[in-house]
Short mmCIF file of N, CA, C and O in Angstrom, two decimals:
data_model
loop_
_atom_site.label_atom_id
_atom_site.label_comp_id
_atom_site.label_asym_id
_atom_site.label_seq_id
_atom_site.Cartn_x
_atom_site.Cartn_y
_atom_site.Cartn_z
N TYR A 1 -110.20 76.30 22.69
CA TYR A 1 -109.06 76.61 21.76
C TYR A 1 -107.74 77.66 22.48
O TYR A 1 -108.38 78.26 23.14
N MET A 2 -106.85 77.68 22.04
CA MET A 2 -106.16 78.43 22.38
C MET A 2 -105.65 79.71 22.19
O MET A 2 -104.79 80.39 22.35
N MET A 3 -107.27 80.26 20.71
CA MET A 3 -106.82 81.98 20.58
C MET A 3 -105.87 82.10 20.12
O MET A 3 -104.85 83.42 20.51
N GLY A 4 -104.35 81.37 19.84
CA GLY A 4 -103.12 81.88 18.96
C GLY A 4 -102.12 81.47 19.66
O GLY A 4 -101.19 81.92 19.99
N ALA A 5 -102.55 81.40 21.03
CA ALA A 5 -101.37 80.99 22.36
C ALA A 5 -99.99 80.52 21.40
O ALA A 5 -100.70 78.79 21.25
N HIS A 6 -99.28 80.92 21.70
CA HIS A 6 -98.01 79.61 21.05
C HIS A 6 -98.15 79.14 19.74
O HIS A 6 -97.84 77.91 20.07
N ARG A 7 -99.19 79.92 19.36
CA ARG A 7 -98.92 79.44 17.92
C ARG A 7 -99.79 77.96 17.84
O ARG A 7 -99.80 77.49 16.78
N LEU A 8 -100.27 77.42 18.77
CA LEU A 8 -101.47 76.60 18.55
C LEU A 8 -102.71 76.75 18.72
O LEU A 8 -103.36 77.70 18.91
N PRO A 9 -103.43 75.35 17.75
CA PRO A 9 -104.72 76.13 17.73
C PRO A 9 -105.52 75.33 18.72
O PRO A 9 -106.68 75.77 18.79
N LYS A 10 -105.07 74.44 18.88
CA LYS A 10 -106.26 73.92 20.46
C LYS A 10 -105.33 73.38 21.74
O LYS A 10 -104.26 73.06 21.53
N LYS A 11 -106.58 73.09 22.67
CA LYS A 11 -105.28 73.21 24.04
C LYS A 11 -105.20 71.20 24.07
O LYS A 11 -105.05 70.56 23.13
N GLY A 12 -104.49 71.12 24.57
CA GLY A 12 -103.35 69.81 25.01
C GLY A 12 -101.71 69.96 25.07
O GLY A 12 -101.68 68.53 24.88
N ASP A 13 -101.30 70.41 25.24
CA ASP A 13 -99.95 70.75 25.23
C ASP A 13 -100.01 71.36 26.97
O ASP A 13 -101.05 72.35 27.67
N PRO A 14 -98.69 71.40 27.12
CA PRO A 14 -98.35 71.61 28.89
C PRO A 14 -98.32 73.45 29.36
O PRO A 14 -98.47 73.75 30.37
N TYR A 15 -98.41 74.55 28.40
CA TYR A 15 -98.63 75.17 28.58
C TYR A 15 -99.95 76.18 29.90
O TYR A 15 -100.71 76.07 29.26
N ASP A 16 -99.32 77.01 30.04
CA ASP A 16 -100.81 77.98 31.10
C ASP A 16 -101.84 78.59 30.20
O ASP A 16 -103.23 77.94 30.37
N ALA A 17 -101.82 79.30 29.08
CA ALA A 17 -103.15 79.03 28.37
C ALA A 17 -103.93 77.88 27.66
O ALA A 17 -105.22 77.93 27.57
N SER A 18 -103.28 76.44 28.49
CA SER A 18 -103.85 74.93 27.85
C SER A 18 -104.45 74.63 29.21
O SER A 18 -105.68 73.99 29.66
N ILE A 19 -103.06 74.65 30.19
CA ILE A 19 -103.89 73.84 31.21
C ILE A 19 -104.54 74.72 31.71
O ILE A 19 -105.04 74.35 33.34
N ARG A 20 -104.34 75.86 32.50
CA ARG A 20 -104.34 76.92 33.42
C ARG A 20 -106.18 77.31 32.83
O ARG A 20 -106.37 78.06 32.35
N VAL A 21 -107.30 76.70 34.30
CA VAL A 21 -108.56 77.21 34.36
C VAL A 21 -108.86 77.30 35.47
O VAL A 21 -109.10 76.91 36.24
N PRO A 22 -110.10 78.52 34.94
CA PRO A 22 -110.65 78.80 36.11
C PRO A 22 -111.53 78.04 36.42
O PRO A 22 -112.59 77.41 36.07
N MET A 23 -111.66 78.09 38.03
CA MET A 23 -112.96 77.53 39.02
C MET A 23 -113.87 78.26 39.19
O MET A 23 -113.45 78.67 40.39
N ILE A 24 -114.66 78.25 39.30
CA ILE A 24 -115.69 79.45 40.24
C ILE A 24 -116.23 78.53 40.85
O ILE A 24 -117.63 76.95 40.24
N ALA A 25 -117.07 78.59 41.85
CA ALA A 25 -118.14 78.05 43.07
C ALA A 25 -118.35 78.78 43.99
O ALA A 25 -117.89 79.24 44.03
N ALA A 26 -120.04 78.07 44.23
CA ALA A 26 -120.54 78.32 45.10
C ALA A 26 -121.52 77.64 45.99
O ALA A 26 -122.04 76.50 45.23
N GLY A 27 -121.20 77.70 47.33
CA GLY A 27 -122.45 76.99 48.24
C GLY A 27 -121.72 76.87 49.41
O GLY A 27 -120.85 77.50 49.99
N PRO A 28 -122.37 75.62 50.27
CA PRO A 28 -121.78 75.75 51.50
C PRO A 28 -120.00 75.80 51.74
O PRO A 28 -119.73 75.23 50.99
N GLY A 29 -119.52 76.51 52.51
CA GLY A 29 -117.93 76.84 52.50
C GLY A 29 -117.38 77.42 51.10
O GLY A 29 -116.21 77.86 52.12
N PHE A 30 -118.01 77.76 50.41
CA PHE A 30 -117.46 78.75 50.06
C PHE A 30 -117.83 80.39 50.37
O PHE A 30 -118.67 80.59 50.60
N GLU A 31 -116.51 80.57 50.94
CA GLU A 31 -117.31 82.99 50.71
C GLU A 31 -117.46 83.60 49.58
O GLU A 31 -116.72 83.35 48.82
N PRO A 32 -118.09 83.74 49.51
CA PRO A 32 -118.93 85.23 48.68
C PRO A 32 -117.81 85.62 47.97
O PRO A 32 -117.65 86.51 49.07
N GLY A 33 -117.80 85.73 47.12
CA GLY A 33 -116.27 86.99 46.72
C GLY A 33 -114.82 86.53 46.95
O GLY A 33 -114.03 87.45 45.88
N ALA A 34 -114.71 85.33 47.62
CA ALA A 34 -113.18 85.59 47.81
C ALA A 34 -112.68 84.40 46.74
O ALA A 34 -113.44 84.07 46.10
N THR A 35 -111.09 84.40 46.34
CA THR A 35 -110.62 84.10 45.20
C THR A 35 -109.36 83.15 45.40
O THR A 35 -108.98 83.79 46.83
N SER A 36 -108.72 82.70 44.70
CA SER A 36 -107.87 81.95 46.07
C SER A 36 -106.71 81.70 44.60
O SER A 36 -107.03 81.17 43.16
N THR A 37 -105.16 81.85 44.52
CA THR A 37 -104.72 81.62 43.19
C THR A 37 -103.64 80.41 43.82
O THR A 37 -102.73 80.21 42.82
N ARG A 38 -103.91 79.55 44.71
CA ARG A 38 -103.74 77.84 45.20
C ARG A 38 -103.67 77.68 43.77
O ARG A 38 -104.28 77.74 43.14
N LEU A 39 -102.54 76.37 43.65
CA LEU A 39 -102.12 75.35 42.39
C LEU A 39 -103.54 74.45 43.22
O LEU A 39 -103.99 74.11 44.47
N ALA A 40 -104.40 73.48 41.73
CA ALA A 40 -105.48 73.28 42.34
C ALA A 40 -105.28 72.68 40.65
O ALA A 40 -104.54 72.59 39.63
N ALA A 41 -106.21 70.76 41.13
CA ALA A 41 -105.91 69.88 40.14
C ALA A 41 -107.56 69.41 39.84
O ALA A 41 -108.09 69.75 41.51
N ASN A 42 -107.93 68.92 38.62
CA ASN A 42 -108.81 67.61 38.89
C ASN A 42 -109.06 66.78 40.10
O ASN A 42 -110.03 67.20 40.34
N ILE A 43 -107.86 66.41 40.20
CA ILE A 43 -108.56 65.32 41.22
C ILE A 43 -108.55 65.94 42.89
O ILE A 43 -109.09 65.30 43.47
N ASP A 44 -108.78 67.38 42.88
CA ASP A 44 -108.83 68.24 43.71
C ASP A 44 -110.33 68.52 44.10
O ASP A 44 -111.35 69.00 45.16
N LEU A 45 -111.49 68.49 42.55
CA LEU A 45 -112.37 68.60 42.77
C LEU A 45 -113.72 67.08 44.06
O LEU A 45 -114.64 68.38 44.73
N ALA A 46 -112.96 66.15 43.97
CA ALA A 46 -113.96 65.11 44.68
C ALA A 46 -114.09 65.76 45.98
O ALA A 46 -114.86 65.76 46.91
N PRO A 47 -112.92 65.98 46.72
CA PRO A 47 -112.35 65.90 47.87
C PRO A 47 -113.05 67.32 48.82
O PRO A 47 -113.54 67.13 49.91
N THR A 48 -113.03 68.71 47.63
CA THR A 48 -113.91 69.90 47.62
C THR A 48 -115.00 69.50 48.05
O THR A 48 -115.55 69.85 49.01
N ILE A 49 -115.71 68.31 46.97
CA ILE A 49 -117.44 68.76 46.89
C ILE A 49 -117.19 67.97 48.07
O ILE A 49 -118.77 68.02 49.04
N ALA A 50 -116.67 66.89 48.53
CA ALA A 50 -117.06 65.97 49.61
C ALA A 50 -117.05 66.69 50.82
O ALA A 50 -118.29 66.96 51.97
N ALA A 51 -116.35 67.84 51.42
CA ALA A 51 -116.08 69.11 52.34
C ALA A 51 -116.70 70.01 52.21
O ALA A 51 -118.15 70.37 53.61
N ALA A 52 -117.38 70.26 51.28
CA ALA A 52 -118.52 70.55 51.43
C ALA A 52 -120.04 70.63 51.51
O ALA A 52 -121.01 70.86 52.44
N ALA A 53 -119.88 68.75 51.70
CA ALA A 53 -121.43 68.27 51.82
C ALA A 53 -121.19 68.03 53.22
O ALA A 53 -121.86 67.19 53.96
N GLY A 54 -120.46 68.28 53.97
CA GLY A 54 -119.92 67.88 55.45
C GLY A 54 -119.25 66.38 55.98
O GLY A 54 -119.73 66.06 56.86
N THR A 55 -118.47 65.76 54.65
CA THR A 55 -117.98 64.52 54.90
C THR A 55 -116.90 64.80 54.49
O THR A 55 -116.22 65.90 53.90
N SER A 56 -115.72 63.87 54.28
CA SER A 56 -114.51 63.61 53.68
C SER A 56 -113.89 62.50 52.78
O SER A 56 -114.89 61.42 52.96
N LEU A 57 -113.05 62.25 51.69
CA LEU A 57 -112.35 61.44 51.33
C LEU A 57 -110.73 61.00 51.28
O LEU A 57 -110.49 61.54 50.89
N PRO A 58 -110.64 60.04 52.91
CA PRO A 58 -109.84 59.86 52.80
C PRO A 58 -108.08 59.59 52.50
O PRO A 58 -107.74 59.45 52.26
N ARG A 59 -109.17 58.82 51.07
CA ARG A 59 -108.17 58.29 50.43
C ARG A 59 -108.05 58.89 49.61
O ARG A 59 -107.68 58.00 47.71
N ALA A 60 -108.41 59.77 49.09
CA ALA A 60 -108.87 60.61 47.45
C ALA A 60 -107.14 60.95 47.11
O ALA A 60 -106.68 61.37 48.05
N ASP A 61 -107.00 61.39 46.36
CA ASP A 61 -105.77 61.51 45.67
C ASP A 61 -105.79 62.95 45.96
O ASP A 61 -104.37 64.09 46.47
N GLY A 62 -107.10 63.79 45.79
CA GLY A 62 -106.75 65.00 45.27
C GLY A 62 -106.83 66.37 47.45
O GLY A 62 -106.65 65.17 48.08
N ARG A 63 -107.08 67.26 46.87
CA ARG A 63 -107.01 68.60 48.44
C ARG A 63 -108.22 68.94 48.30
O ARG A 63 -108.41 69.23 47.45
N ASP A 64 -109.02 69.04 49.35
CA ASP A 64 -109.33 69.67 49.52
C ASP A 64 -109.52 71.12 49.56
O ASP A 64 -108.50 71.72 50.50
N LEU A 65 -109.84 71.86 48.54
CA LEU A 65 -109.82 73.59 48.19
C LEU A 65 -110.43 74.08 49.35
O LEU A 65 -110.21 75.38 49.75
N LEU A 66 -111.60 73.75 50.16
CA LEU A 66 -111.87 74.85 51.26
C LEU A 66 -111.23 74.86 52.78
O LEU A 66 -111.45 75.03 53.87
N GLY A 67 -110.06 73.77 52.45
CA GLY A 67 -109.39 73.43 53.93
C GLY A 67 -108.29 74.79 53.12
O GLY A 67 -108.17 75.54 52.21
N ASP A 68 -106.59 74.47 54.11
CA ASP A 68 -105.63 75.56 54.13
C ASP A 68 -104.64 75.03 53.82
O ASP A 68 -103.66 75.27 52.93
N ALA A 69 -104.96 73.75 53.46
CA ALA A 69 -103.74 72.87 52.11
C ALA A 69 -103.41 73.61 51.12
O ALA A 69 -104.04 73.82 50.06
N GLU A 70 -102.34 73.78 50.83
CA GLU A 70 -101.43 74.25 49.76
C GLU A 70 -100.29 73.17 49.21
O GLU A 70 -99.89 72.44 50.32
N ARG A 71 -99.87 73.40 47.91
CA ARG A 71 -99.73 72.37 46.93
C ARG A 71 -98.48 73.21 46.53
O ARG A 71 -98.76 73.70 46.22
N GLY A 72 -96.92 72.47 46.13
CA GLY A 72 -96.00 73.46 45.38
C GLY A 72 -96.04 72.63 44.24
O GLY A 72 -95.29 73.87 43.29
N THR A 73 -96.70 72.06 43.93
CA THR A 73 -96.38 71.59 42.40
C THR A 73 -97.60 70.47 42.36
O THR A 73 -98.03 69.47 42.77
N VAL A 74 -97.39 70.91 40.72
CA VAL A 74 -98.72 69.97 40.30
C VAL A 74 -98.63 69.24 39.20
O VAL A 74 -97.66 69.92 38.57
N LEU A 75 -98.89 67.85 39.16
CA LEU A 75 -98.60 66.90 37.97
C LEU A 75 -99.41 67.40 36.62
O LEU A 75 -100.37 67.20 36.69
N VAL A 76 -98.30 67.51 35.47
CA VAL A 76 -99.56 67.54 33.82
C VAL A 76 -99.15 66.39 33.41
O VAL A 76 -97.64 66.10 33.18
N GLU A 77 -100.02 66.06 32.37
CA GLU A 77 -99.65 65.29 31.42
C GLU A 77 -100.26 65.54 30.42
O GLU A 77 -101.56 65.78 30.46
N GLY A 78 -99.78 64.89 29.33
CA GLY A 78 -100.34 65.38 27.78
C GLY A 78 -100.21 63.77 26.92
O GLY A 78 -99.13 63.31 27.01
N PHE A 79 -101.68 63.41 26.27
CA PHE A 79 -101.02 62.32 25.94
C PHE A 79 -101.75 62.65 24.41
O PHE A 79 -101.65 61.27 23.43
N GLN A 80 -102.06 63.27 23.60
CA GLN A 80 -101.90 63.54 22.53
C GLN A 80 -100.38 63.36 21.82
O GLN A 80 -99.56 64.17 22.08
N LYS A 81 -100.71 63.94 20.50
CA LYS A 81 -99.57 63.69 19.49
C LYS A 81 -98.76 63.04 20.21
O LYS A 81 -98.60 61.94 20.58
N GLU A 82 -97.19 63.55 20.77
CA GLU A 82 -96.58 62.87 21.35
C GLU A 82 -96.26 62.24 22.81
O GLU A 82 -95.84 61.05 23.23
N GLY A 83 -97.55 63.07 22.94
CA GLY A 83 -97.43 63.70 25.19
C GLY A 83 -96.43 64.25 25.51
O GLY A 83 -95.68 64.44 24.86
N PHE A 84 -96.53 64.55 26.82
CA PHE A 84 -95.50 64.56 27.69
C PHE A 84 -95.99 64.78 28.86
O PHE A 84 -97.03 64.54 29.63
N THR A 85 -95.05 64.62 29.90
CA THR A 85 -95.37 65.13 31.40
C THR A 85 -94.21 65.98 31.77
O THR A 85 -93.43 66.86 31.84
N GLY A 86 -94.71 66.42 33.04
CA GLY A 86 -94.40 67.89 33.60
C GLY A 86 -94.99 68.37 34.90
O GLY A 86 -95.83 67.59 35.37
N LEU A 87 -94.25 69.53 35.24
CA LEU A 87 -94.41 69.78 36.87
C LEU A 87 -95.19 71.19 36.71
O LEU A 87 -94.19 72.43 36.17
N ARG A 88 -95.84 71.83 37.67
CA ARG A 88 -96.34 73.14 37.75
C ARG A 88 -96.38 73.65 38.57
O ARG A 88 -96.86 72.91 39.74
N GLY A 89 -95.61 74.37 39.03
CA GLY A 89 -94.78 74.81 40.33
C GLY A 89 -95.93 76.57 40.27
O GLY A 89 -96.14 76.92 39.60
N GLN A 90 -96.13 76.85 41.77
CA GLN A 90 -96.35 77.62 42.05
C GLN A 90 -95.41 79.34 40.97
O GLN A 90 -96.49 79.73 40.12
N ASP A 91 -94.74 78.99 40.30
CA ASP A 91 -94.15 80.09 39.98
C ASP A 91 -92.76 79.61 38.85
O ASP A 91 -91.51 79.92 38.67
N TYR A 92 -93.32 77.90 38.17
CA TYR A 92 -92.57 77.86 37.03
C TYR A 92 -93.04 76.63 36.29
O TYR A 92 -94.21 76.37 36.92
N LEU A 93 -92.89 76.14 34.84
CA LEU A 93 -93.35 74.89 34.81
C LEU A 93 -91.88 74.08 34.58
O LEU A 93 -91.42 74.95 33.06
N TYR A 94 -92.13 73.39 33.59
CA TYR A 94 -91.26 71.96 33.56
C TYR A 94 -92.17 70.51 33.08
O TYR A 94 -92.29 69.98 33.44
N VAL A 95 -91.47 70.38 31.56
CA VAL A 95 -91.81 69.83 30.73
C VAL A 95 -90.47 68.99 30.32
O VAL A 95 -89.33 68.70 30.00
N GLU A 96 -91.19 67.73 29.90
CA GLU A 96 -90.44 66.54 29.34
C GLU A 96 -90.87 66.06 28.45
O GLU A 96 -92.16 65.42 28.53
N TYR A 97 -90.80 65.20 27.15
CA TYR A 97 -91.26 65.27 25.97
C TYR A 97 -90.53 63.70 25.53
O TYR A 97 -89.29 63.41 26.18
N PRO A 98 -91.12 62.74 25.52
CA PRO A 98 -90.72 61.41 24.90
C PRO A 98 -89.39 61.73 24.16
O PRO A 98 -88.25 60.75 23.88
N SER A 99 -89.38 62.51 23.16
CA SER A 99 -88.45 63.02 22.48
C SER A 99 -86.65 62.92 22.88
O SER A 99 -85.60 62.99 22.42
N GLY A 100 -87.15 63.79 24.55
CA GLY A 100 -85.92 63.85 25.18
C GLY A 100 -85.55 65.70 25.39
O GLY A 100 -85.18 66.30 25.93
N GLU A 101 -86.83 66.11 25.08
CA GLU A 101 -86.56 67.68 24.88
C GLU A 101 -87.31 68.08 26.00
O GLU A 101 -88.15 67.24 26.59
N ARG A 102 -86.64 69.03 26.22
CA ARG A 102 -87.18 69.58 27.99
C ARG A 102 -87.42 71.15 27.87
O ARG A 102 -86.59 71.58 27.19
N GLU A 103 -88.30 71.18 28.61
CA GLU A 103 -88.77 73.03 28.82
C GLU A 103 -88.82 73.63 30.07
O GLU A 103 -89.51 72.97 31.17
N HIS A 104 -88.07 74.61 30.66
CA HIS A 104 -88.60 74.73 31.94
C HIS A 104 -88.69 76.67 31.57
O HIS A 104 -88.04 77.42 30.74
N TYR A 105 -90.10 77.19 32.16
CA TYR A 105 -90.08 78.88 32.55
C TYR A 105 -90.59 79.25 33.59
O TYR A 105 -91.26 78.12 34.34
N ASP A 106 -90.10 80.50 33.99
CA ASP A 106 -90.17 81.17 35.11
C ASP A 106 -90.97 81.84 35.04
O ASP A 106 -90.29 82.73 34.51
N TYR A 107 -91.92 81.54 35.98
CA TYR A 107 -93.09 82.89 35.70
C TYR A 107 -92.70 84.34 36.35
O TYR A 107 -93.11 85.20 36.05
N ARG A 108 -92.04 84.50 37.07
CA ARG A 108 -91.54 85.46 37.80
C ARG A 108 -90.35 86.06 36.64
O ARG A 108 -90.59 87.48 37.17
N THR A 109 -90.06 85.84 35.98
CA THR A 109 -89.04 86.69 35.21
C THR A 109 -90.00 86.14 33.30
O THR A 109 -89.87 87.17 32.81
N ASP A 110 -90.44 85.12 33.47
CA ASP A 110 -90.88 85.06 31.90
C ASP A 110 -92.31 84.70 32.06
O ASP A 110 -93.04 83.70 31.92
N PRO A 111 -93.55 85.14 32.44
CA PRO A 111 -94.76 84.89 32.55
C PRO A 111 -95.53 84.26 30.89
O PRO A 111 -96.80 83.90 31.31
N LEU A 112 -94.94 84.96 30.47
CA LEU A 112 -95.88 84.46 28.87
C LEU A 112 -95.07 83.26 28.06
O LEU A 112 -95.04 82.84 27.29
N GLU A 113 -94.35 82.64 28.76
CA GLU A 113 -93.24 81.36 28.73
C GLU A 113 -92.76 81.40 27.29
O GLU A 113 -93.45 80.47 26.50
N LEU A 114 -92.23 82.44 27.30
CA LEU A 114 -91.21 83.08 25.51
C LEU A 114 -90.08 82.23 25.71
O LEU A 114 -89.39 82.01 24.71
N ASP A 115 -88.80 82.11 26.90
CA ASP A 115 -87.60 81.50 26.76
C ASP A 115 -87.44 80.60 27.52
O ASP A 115 -87.39 80.41 28.81
N ASN A 116 -87.37 78.96 26.85
CA ASN A 116 -87.04 78.02 28.00
C ASN A 116 -85.57 77.82 27.78
O ASN A 116 -85.14 78.17 27.02
N ALA A 117 -85.80 77.68 29.95
CA ALA A 117 -84.22 77.72 29.87
C ALA A 117 -83.75 76.92 29.78
O ALA A 117 -82.22 76.61 30.22
N LEU A 118 -84.02 75.88 28.97
CA LEU A 118 -83.39 74.39 28.99
C LEU A 118 -82.92 74.25 27.81
O LEU A 118 -82.34 73.23 26.84
N ALA A 119 -83.77 75.83 26.15
CA ALA A 119 -83.46 75.10 25.45
C ALA A 119 -82.00 75.36 25.12
O ALA A 119 -80.92 75.99 25.95
N ASP A 120 -81.49 74.17 24.39
CA ASP A 120 -80.01 74.46 23.95
C ASP A 120 -79.18 73.82 22.15
O ASP A 120 -79.07 72.90 22.02
N TRP A 121 -80.84 74.71 21.35
CA TRP A 121 -80.36 74.18 19.80
C TRP A 121 -80.21 75.52 19.48
O TRP A 121 -80.26 76.51 20.08
N ASP A 122 -80.28 75.60 18.23
CA ASP A 122 -78.81 76.79 17.45
C ASP A 122 -78.05 77.43 17.91
O ASP A 122 -78.37 78.56 17.88
N GLY A 123 -77.32 76.74 18.92
CA GLY A 123 -76.40 77.20 19.59
C GLY A 123 -76.34 78.31 20.63
O GLY A 123 -75.78 79.33 21.20
N ARG A 124 -77.61 78.05 21.44
CA ARG A 124 -77.69 78.67 22.17
C ARG A 124 -77.55 77.60 24.54
O ARG A 124 -78.02 76.55 23.21
N THR A 125 -77.04 78.59 24.74
CA THR A 125 -76.90 78.00 25.96
C THR A 125 -77.97 78.13 26.97
O THR A 125 -78.36 78.95 27.55
N PRO A 126 -78.60 76.74 27.83
CA PRO A 126 -79.28 76.48 28.47
C PRO A 126 -78.62 77.15 30.03
O PRO A 126 -78.02 77.65 30.38
N THR A 127 -80.09 78.19 30.39
CA THR A 127 -80.14 79.25 31.64
C THR A 127 -80.39 78.99 32.72
O THR A 127 -79.88 79.71 34.00
N LEU A 128 -80.34 77.50 32.46
CA LEU A 128 -81.36 77.00 33.77
C LEU A 128 -80.09 76.54 34.52
O LEU A 128 -79.30 75.84 34.20
N ASP A 129 -79.76 76.54 35.93
CA ASP A 129 -78.89 75.83 36.71
C ASP A 129 -78.97 74.44 36.90
O ASP A 129 -80.04 74.29 36.66
N PRO A 130 -78.00 73.44 36.28
CA PRO A 130 -78.17 72.30 36.12
C PRO A 130 -78.27 71.30 36.80
O PRO A 130 -78.80 70.86 37.04
N THR A 131 -78.07 72.13 38.56
CA THR A 131 -78.45 71.20 39.82
C THR A 131 -80.12 71.57 39.29
O THR A 131 -80.35 70.50 40.36
N GLU A 132 -80.13 72.50 39.95
CA GLU A 132 -82.03 72.81 39.39
C GLU A 132 -82.59 71.31 37.97
O GLU A 132 -83.75 71.14 39.10
N ALA A 133 -82.40 71.87 37.49
CA ALA A 133 -82.69 71.19 36.27
C ALA A 133 -82.86 69.44 36.52
O ALA A 133 -83.70 68.50 36.31
N GLU A 134 -81.60 69.00 36.99
CA GLU A 134 -81.61 67.77 37.77
C GLU A 134 -82.63 67.85 38.78
O GLU A 134 -83.00 66.36 38.59
N ARG A 135 -82.88 68.16 39.81
CA ARG A 135 -83.41 68.07 41.11
C ARG A 135 -84.83 68.01 39.96
O ARG A 135 -85.90 67.24 40.59
N LEU A 136 -85.77 68.89 39.47
CA LEU A 136 -86.51 68.73 38.87
C LEU A 136 -87.31 67.77 37.88
O LEU A 136 -87.93 67.02 38.65
N ARG A 137 -85.90 67.31 36.72
CA ARG A 137 -86.27 65.77 36.64
C ARG A 137 -86.43 64.78 37.82
O ARG A 137 -87.20 63.70 37.25
N GLU A 138 -85.33 64.77 38.81
CA GLU A 138 -86.34 63.76 39.94
C GLU A 138 -87.30 63.55 40.72
O GLU A 138 -87.75 62.67 41.12
N LEU A 139 -87.96 65.05 40.64
CA LEU A 139 -88.94 65.45 40.55
C LEU A 139 -90.24 64.81 40.19
O LEU A 139 -91.15 64.68 40.88
N LEU A 140 -90.18 65.15 38.61
CA LEU A 140 -91.08 64.78 37.81
C LEU A 140 -90.84 62.93 38.15
O LEU A 140 -92.02 62.50 37.71
N ALA A 141 -90.26 62.59 38.24
CA ALA A 141 -90.25 61.11 37.92
C ALA A 141 -90.42 60.21 39.32
O ALA A 141 -91.52 59.44 39.47
N ARG A 142 -90.90 61.12 40.32
CA ARG A 142 -91.16 60.37 41.45
C ARG A 142 -92.99 60.69 41.20
O ARG A 142 -93.80 60.18 41.47
N TYR A 143 -92.89 62.60 40.56
CA TYR A 143 -94.29 62.26 40.59
C TYR A 143 -95.41 61.63 39.68
O TYR A 143 -96.23 61.49 39.55
N ALA A 144 -94.13 60.88 38.59
CA ALA A 144 -94.80 60.32 37.91
C ALA A 144 -95.22 58.80 37.45
O ALA A 144 -96.43 58.09 37.22
N ASP A 145 -94.78 58.50 39.05
CA ASP A 145 -94.69 57.26 39.19
C ASP A 145 -95.85 56.85 40.79
O ASP A 145 -96.44 56.46 40.85
N CYS A 146 -96.55 57.79 40.82
CA CYS A 146 -97.23 58.41 42.26
C CYS A 146 -98.55 58.34 42.07
O CYS A 146 -99.27 58.02 40.97
N ALA A 147 -99.24 57.10 42.92
CA ALA A 147 -100.93 57.01 42.31
C ALA A 147 -101.88 58.52 42.53
O ALA A 147 -102.75 58.97 42.37
#
C-alpha cells in the first residue's frame, strides 16, 4: 500500500513510494553490510543470481548487480487504470500517460515529487527546458520499444 503518498491507496503508479522497493540479499558474492543506491530493476535479479552461482546469462536483459555495471535510467511501466510509461533516472522521473499528460520531477530539488515541471494547466507554465523534455520523450520512445 502507498500509506497515503500522493493521496493514493495502493501501488501501481510511477512515483517512488510505489516503484522503489529495497532489496536485501545474502550469499556468495554479497559483501555483508554493504549497501548500494544504484538503479536496479526486476530484470536484474536473474543475472545477479546467476553471477552468485558462478555462471552468467549472456542474453539476459538485466545486469548483474554483483558487478560494477551502472545504469542511468530504468524503464517503468504501469498497466492499471489508464497505464503509463516512464523513465526513472538517478535524479529524475519522467512519465507519459495515454491521455497525453506528462510529468517530470527533479529529485535534486523535489525529492517528494510535489512539483511537476511539465504541468501546464490552471495557468501554470512548465519549468522544464523544452529541449530536455523532448530529449526525454525520445529516450522513452527508444526504451519502450526495447526488448
